[in-house]
mmCIF file with all atom_site columns, C-alpha atoms in Angstrom:
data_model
loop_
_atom_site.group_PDB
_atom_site.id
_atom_site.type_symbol
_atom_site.label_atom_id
_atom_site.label_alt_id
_atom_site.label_comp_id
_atom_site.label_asym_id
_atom_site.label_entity_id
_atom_site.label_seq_id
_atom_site.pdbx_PDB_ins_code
_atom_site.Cartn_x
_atom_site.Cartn_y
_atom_site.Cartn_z
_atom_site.occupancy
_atom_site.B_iso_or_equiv
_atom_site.pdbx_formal_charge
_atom_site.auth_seq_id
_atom_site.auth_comp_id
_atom_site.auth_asym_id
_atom_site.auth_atom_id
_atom_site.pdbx_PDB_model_num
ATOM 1   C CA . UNK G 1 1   ? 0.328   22.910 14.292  1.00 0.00 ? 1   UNK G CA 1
ATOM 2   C CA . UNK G 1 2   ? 2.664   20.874 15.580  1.00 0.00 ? 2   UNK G CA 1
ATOM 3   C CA . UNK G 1 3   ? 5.180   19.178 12.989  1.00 0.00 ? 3   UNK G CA 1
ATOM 4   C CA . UNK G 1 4   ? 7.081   15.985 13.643  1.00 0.00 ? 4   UNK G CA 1
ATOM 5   C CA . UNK G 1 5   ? 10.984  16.607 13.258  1.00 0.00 ? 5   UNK G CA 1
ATOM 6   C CA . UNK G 1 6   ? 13.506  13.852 13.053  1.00 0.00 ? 6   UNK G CA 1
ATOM 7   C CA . UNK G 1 7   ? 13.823  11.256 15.678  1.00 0.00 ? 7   UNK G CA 1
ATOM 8   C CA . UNK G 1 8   ? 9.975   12.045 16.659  1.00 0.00 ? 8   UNK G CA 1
ATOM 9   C CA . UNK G 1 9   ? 7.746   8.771  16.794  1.00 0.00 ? 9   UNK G CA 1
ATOM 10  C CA . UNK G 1 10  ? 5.053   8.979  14.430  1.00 0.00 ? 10  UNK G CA 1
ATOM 11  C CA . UNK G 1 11  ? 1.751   8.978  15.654  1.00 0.00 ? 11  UNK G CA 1
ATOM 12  C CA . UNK G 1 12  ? 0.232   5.723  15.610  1.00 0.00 ? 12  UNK G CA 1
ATOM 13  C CA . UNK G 1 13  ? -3.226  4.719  13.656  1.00 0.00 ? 13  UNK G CA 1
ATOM 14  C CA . UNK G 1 14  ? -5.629  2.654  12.273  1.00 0.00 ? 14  UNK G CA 1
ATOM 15  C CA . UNK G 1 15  ? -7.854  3.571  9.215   1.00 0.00 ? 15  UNK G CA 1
ATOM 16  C CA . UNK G 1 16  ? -10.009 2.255  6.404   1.00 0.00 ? 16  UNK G CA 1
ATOM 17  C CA . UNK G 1 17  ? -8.753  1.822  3.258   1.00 0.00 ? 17  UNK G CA 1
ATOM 18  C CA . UNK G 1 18  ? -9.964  1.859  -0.319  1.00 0.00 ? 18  UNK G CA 1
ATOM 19  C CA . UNK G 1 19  ? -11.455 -1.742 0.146   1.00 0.00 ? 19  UNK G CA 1
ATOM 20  C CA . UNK G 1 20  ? -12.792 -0.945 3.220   1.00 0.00 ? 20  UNK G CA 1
ATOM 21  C CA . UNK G 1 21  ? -10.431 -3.117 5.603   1.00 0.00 ? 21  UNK G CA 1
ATOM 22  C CA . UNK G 1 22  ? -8.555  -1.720 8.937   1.00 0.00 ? 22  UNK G CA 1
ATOM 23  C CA . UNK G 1 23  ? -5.168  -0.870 8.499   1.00 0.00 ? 23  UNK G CA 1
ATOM 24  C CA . UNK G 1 24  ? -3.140  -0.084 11.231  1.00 0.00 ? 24  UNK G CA 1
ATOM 25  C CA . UNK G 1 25  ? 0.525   1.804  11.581  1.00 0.00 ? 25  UNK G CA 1
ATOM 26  C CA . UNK G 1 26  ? 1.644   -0.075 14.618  1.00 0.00 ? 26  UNK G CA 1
ATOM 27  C CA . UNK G 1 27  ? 0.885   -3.679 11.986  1.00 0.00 ? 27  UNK G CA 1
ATOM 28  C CA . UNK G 1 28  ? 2.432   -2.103 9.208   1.00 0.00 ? 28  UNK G CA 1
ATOM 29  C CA . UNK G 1 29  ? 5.764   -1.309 11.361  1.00 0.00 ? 29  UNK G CA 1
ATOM 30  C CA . UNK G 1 30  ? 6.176   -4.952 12.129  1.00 0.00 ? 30  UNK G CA 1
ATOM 31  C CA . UNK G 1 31  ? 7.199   -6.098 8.632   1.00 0.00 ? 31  UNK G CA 1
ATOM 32  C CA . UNK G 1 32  ? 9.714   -3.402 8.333   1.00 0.00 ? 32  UNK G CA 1
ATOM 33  C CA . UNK G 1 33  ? 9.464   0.858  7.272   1.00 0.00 ? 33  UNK G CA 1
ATOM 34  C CA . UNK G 1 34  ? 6.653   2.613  6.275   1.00 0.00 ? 34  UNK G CA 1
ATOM 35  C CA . UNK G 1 35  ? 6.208   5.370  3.923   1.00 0.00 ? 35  UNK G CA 1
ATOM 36  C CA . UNK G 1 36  ? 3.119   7.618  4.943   1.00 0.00 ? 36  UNK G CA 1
ATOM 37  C CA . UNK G 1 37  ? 2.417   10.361 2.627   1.00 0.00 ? 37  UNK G CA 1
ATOM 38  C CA . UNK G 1 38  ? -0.347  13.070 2.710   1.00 0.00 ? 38  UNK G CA 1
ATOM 39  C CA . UNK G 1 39  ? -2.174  14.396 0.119   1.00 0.00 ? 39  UNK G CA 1
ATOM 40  C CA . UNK G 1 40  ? -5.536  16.772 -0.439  1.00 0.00 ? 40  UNK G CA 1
ATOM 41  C CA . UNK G 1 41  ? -7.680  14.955 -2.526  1.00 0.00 ? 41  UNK G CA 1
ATOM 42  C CA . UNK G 1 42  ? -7.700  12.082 -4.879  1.00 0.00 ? 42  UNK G CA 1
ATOM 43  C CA . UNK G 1 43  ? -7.545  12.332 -8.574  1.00 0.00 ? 43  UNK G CA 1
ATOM 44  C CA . UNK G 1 44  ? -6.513  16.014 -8.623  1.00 0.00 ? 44  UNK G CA 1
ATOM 45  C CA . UNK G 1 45  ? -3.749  16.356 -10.699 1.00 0.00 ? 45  UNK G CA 1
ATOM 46  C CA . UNK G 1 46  ? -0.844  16.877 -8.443  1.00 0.00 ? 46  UNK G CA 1
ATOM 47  C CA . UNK G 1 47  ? -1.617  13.937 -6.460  1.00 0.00 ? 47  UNK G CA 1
ATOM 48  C CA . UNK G 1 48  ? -2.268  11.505 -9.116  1.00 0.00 ? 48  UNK G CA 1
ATOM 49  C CA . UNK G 1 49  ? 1.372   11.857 -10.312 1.00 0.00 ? 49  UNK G CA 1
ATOM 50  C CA . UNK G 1 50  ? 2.246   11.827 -6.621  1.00 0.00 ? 50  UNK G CA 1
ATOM 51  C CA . UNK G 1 51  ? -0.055  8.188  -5.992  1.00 0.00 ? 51  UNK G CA 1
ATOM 52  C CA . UNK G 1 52  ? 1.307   7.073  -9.589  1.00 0.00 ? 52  UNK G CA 1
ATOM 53  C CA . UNK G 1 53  ? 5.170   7.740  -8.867  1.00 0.00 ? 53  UNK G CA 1
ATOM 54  C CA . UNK G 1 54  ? 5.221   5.748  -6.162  1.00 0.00 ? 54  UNK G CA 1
ATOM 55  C CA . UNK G 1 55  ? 2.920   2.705  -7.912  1.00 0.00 ? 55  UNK G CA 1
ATOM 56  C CA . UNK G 1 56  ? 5.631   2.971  -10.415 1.00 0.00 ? 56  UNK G CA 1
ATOM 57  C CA . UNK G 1 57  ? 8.191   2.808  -7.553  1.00 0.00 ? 57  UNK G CA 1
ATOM 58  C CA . UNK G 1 58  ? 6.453   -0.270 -6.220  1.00 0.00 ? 58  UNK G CA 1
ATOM 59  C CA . UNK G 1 59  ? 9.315   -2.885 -7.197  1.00 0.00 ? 59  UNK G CA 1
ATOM 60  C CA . UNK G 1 60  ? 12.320  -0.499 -5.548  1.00 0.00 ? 60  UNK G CA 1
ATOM 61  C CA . UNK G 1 61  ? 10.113  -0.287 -2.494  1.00 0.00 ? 61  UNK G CA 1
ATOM 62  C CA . UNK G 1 62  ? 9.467   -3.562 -2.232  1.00 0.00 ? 62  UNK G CA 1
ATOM 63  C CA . UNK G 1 63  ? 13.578  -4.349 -2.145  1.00 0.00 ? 63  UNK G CA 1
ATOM 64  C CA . UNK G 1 64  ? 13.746  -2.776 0.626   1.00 0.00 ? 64  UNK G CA 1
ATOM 65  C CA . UNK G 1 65  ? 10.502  -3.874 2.425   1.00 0.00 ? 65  UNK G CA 1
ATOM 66  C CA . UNK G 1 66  ? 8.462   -0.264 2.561   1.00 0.00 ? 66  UNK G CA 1
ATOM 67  C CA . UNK G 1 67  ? 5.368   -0.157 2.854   1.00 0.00 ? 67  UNK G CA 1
ATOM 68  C CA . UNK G 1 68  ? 3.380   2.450  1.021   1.00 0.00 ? 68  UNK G CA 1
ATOM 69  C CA . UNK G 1 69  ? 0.384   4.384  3.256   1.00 0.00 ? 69  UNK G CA 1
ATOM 70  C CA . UNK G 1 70  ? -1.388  7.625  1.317   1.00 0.00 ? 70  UNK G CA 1
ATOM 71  C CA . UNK G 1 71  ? -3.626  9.198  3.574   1.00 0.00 ? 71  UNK G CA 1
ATOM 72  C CA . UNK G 1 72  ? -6.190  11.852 2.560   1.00 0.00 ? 72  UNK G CA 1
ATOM 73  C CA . UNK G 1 73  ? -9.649  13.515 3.949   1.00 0.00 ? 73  UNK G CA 1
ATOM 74  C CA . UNK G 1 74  ? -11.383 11.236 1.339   1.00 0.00 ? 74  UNK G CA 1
ATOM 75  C CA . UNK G 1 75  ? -14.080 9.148  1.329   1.00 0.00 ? 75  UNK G CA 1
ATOM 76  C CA . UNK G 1 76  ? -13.227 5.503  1.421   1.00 0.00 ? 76  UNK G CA 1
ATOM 77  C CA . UNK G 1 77  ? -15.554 5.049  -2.146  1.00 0.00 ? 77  UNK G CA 1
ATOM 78  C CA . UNK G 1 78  ? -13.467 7.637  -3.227  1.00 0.00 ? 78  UNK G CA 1
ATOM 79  C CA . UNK G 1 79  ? -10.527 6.159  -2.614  1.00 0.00 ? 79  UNK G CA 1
ATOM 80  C CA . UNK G 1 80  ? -11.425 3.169  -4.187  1.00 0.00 ? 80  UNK G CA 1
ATOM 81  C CA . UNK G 1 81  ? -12.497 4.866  -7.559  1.00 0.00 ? 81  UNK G CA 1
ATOM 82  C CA . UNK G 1 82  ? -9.232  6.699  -7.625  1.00 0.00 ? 82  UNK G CA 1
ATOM 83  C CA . UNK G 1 83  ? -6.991  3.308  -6.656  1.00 0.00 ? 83  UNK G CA 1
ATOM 84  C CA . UNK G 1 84  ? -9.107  1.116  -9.522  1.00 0.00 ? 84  UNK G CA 1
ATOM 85  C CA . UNK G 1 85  ? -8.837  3.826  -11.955 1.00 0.00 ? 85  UNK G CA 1
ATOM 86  C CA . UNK G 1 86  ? -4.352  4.491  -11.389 1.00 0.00 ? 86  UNK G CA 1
ATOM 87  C CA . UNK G 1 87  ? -3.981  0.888  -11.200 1.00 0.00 ? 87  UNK G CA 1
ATOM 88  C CA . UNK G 1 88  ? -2.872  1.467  -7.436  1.00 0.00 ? 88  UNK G CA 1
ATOM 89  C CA . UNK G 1 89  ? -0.589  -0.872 -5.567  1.00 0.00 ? 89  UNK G CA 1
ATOM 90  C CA . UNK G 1 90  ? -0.508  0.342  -2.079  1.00 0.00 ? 90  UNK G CA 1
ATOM 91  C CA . UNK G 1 91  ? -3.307  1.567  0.754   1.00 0.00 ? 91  UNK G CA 1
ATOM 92  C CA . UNK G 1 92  ? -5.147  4.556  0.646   1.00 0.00 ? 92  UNK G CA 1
ATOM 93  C CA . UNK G 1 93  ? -6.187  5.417  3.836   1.00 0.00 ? 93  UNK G CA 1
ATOM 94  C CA . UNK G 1 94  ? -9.007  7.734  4.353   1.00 0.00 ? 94  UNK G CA 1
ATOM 95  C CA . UNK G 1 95  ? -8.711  10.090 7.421   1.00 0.00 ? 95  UNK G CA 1
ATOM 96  C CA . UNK G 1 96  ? -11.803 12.118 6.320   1.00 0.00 ? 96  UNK G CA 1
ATOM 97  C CA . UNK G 1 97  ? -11.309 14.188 9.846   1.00 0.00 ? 97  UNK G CA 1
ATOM 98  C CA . UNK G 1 98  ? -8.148  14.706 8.874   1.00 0.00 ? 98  UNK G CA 1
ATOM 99  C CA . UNK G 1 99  ? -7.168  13.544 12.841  1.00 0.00 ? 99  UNK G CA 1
ATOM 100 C CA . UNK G 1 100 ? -4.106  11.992 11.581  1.00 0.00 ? 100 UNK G CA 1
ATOM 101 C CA . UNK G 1 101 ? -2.569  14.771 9.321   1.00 0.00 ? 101 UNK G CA 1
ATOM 102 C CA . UNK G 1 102 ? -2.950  17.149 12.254  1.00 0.00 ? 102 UNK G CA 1
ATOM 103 C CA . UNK G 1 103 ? -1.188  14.435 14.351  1.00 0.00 ? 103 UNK G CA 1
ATOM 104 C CA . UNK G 1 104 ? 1.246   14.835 12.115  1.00 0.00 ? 104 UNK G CA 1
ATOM 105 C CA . UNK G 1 105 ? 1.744   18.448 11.630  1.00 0.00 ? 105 UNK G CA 1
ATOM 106 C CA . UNK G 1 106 ? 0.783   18.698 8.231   1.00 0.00 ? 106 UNK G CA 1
ATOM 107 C CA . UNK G 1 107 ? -3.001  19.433 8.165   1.00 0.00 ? 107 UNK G CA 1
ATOM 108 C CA . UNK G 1 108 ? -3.218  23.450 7.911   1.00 0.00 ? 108 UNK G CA 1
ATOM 109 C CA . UNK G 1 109 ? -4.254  25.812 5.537   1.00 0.00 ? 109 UNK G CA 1
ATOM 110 C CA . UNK G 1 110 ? -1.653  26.388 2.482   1.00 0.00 ? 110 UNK G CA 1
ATOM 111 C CA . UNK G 1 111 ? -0.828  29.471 0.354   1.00 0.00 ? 111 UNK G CA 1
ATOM 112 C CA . UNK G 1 112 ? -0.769  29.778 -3.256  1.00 0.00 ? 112 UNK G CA 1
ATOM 113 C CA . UNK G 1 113 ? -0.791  32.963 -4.094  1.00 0.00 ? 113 UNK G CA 1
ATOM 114 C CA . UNK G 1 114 ? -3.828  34.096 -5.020  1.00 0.00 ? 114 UNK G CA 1
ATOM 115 C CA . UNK G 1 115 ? -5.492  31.770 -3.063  1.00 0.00 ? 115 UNK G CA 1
ATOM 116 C CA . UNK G 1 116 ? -5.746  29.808 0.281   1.00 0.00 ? 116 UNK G CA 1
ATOM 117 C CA . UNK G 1 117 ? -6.186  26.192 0.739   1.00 0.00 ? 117 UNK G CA 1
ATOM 118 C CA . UNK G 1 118 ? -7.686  23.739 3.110   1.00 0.00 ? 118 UNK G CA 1
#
């Protein structure tokens, strides 16, 4: 795995999001920084404080003209259910082949003791 360290370009991309529209990094870029996050899967506990932190960080964010990407192996009708249901104010971005996370350097398996995750 190959993780992106400061002063590293991120990987560019385009990906559906949770209304089913093409959004693309290189786009997002041209109205100022971007905040891409990762997370496992939607409406697991851990990421829905994650998704709703930053919803509720929406107005800060916006001051400083970030825009918010969350990218995750989901489903785009999963992402959808999940945005509706937090009252979501940014793009989910479904990277179901999780392409872009291993772009990244963050796609890999994770230990918490007992178990391994995907």
């Amino acid at each position: 795995m190959n993780t992106l360290t400061v002063g590293d370009n991120a990987p560019l991309f385009t990906l559906q999001n949770q209304r089913d529209e093409s959004i693309s990094l290189a786009e997002a870029l041209k109205t100022g920084p971007v905040l891409v996050y990762f997370y496992p899967k939607a409406s697991t506990p851990g990421c829905t404080v994650q998704a709703c932190g930053l919803r509720d960080s929406k107005a800060e964010l916006n001051e400083l003209s970030v825009t918010v990407l969350g990218l995750s192996p989901d489903p785009v009708a999963k992402l959808a259910k999940f945005s509706d249901k937090q009252g979501l104010n940014f793009s989910l971005l479904s990277d179901e082949d999780h392409a872009i996370a291993d772009a990244f350097g963050v796609w890999g398996e994770k230990k918490f003791t007992p178990r391994n995750f995907l």
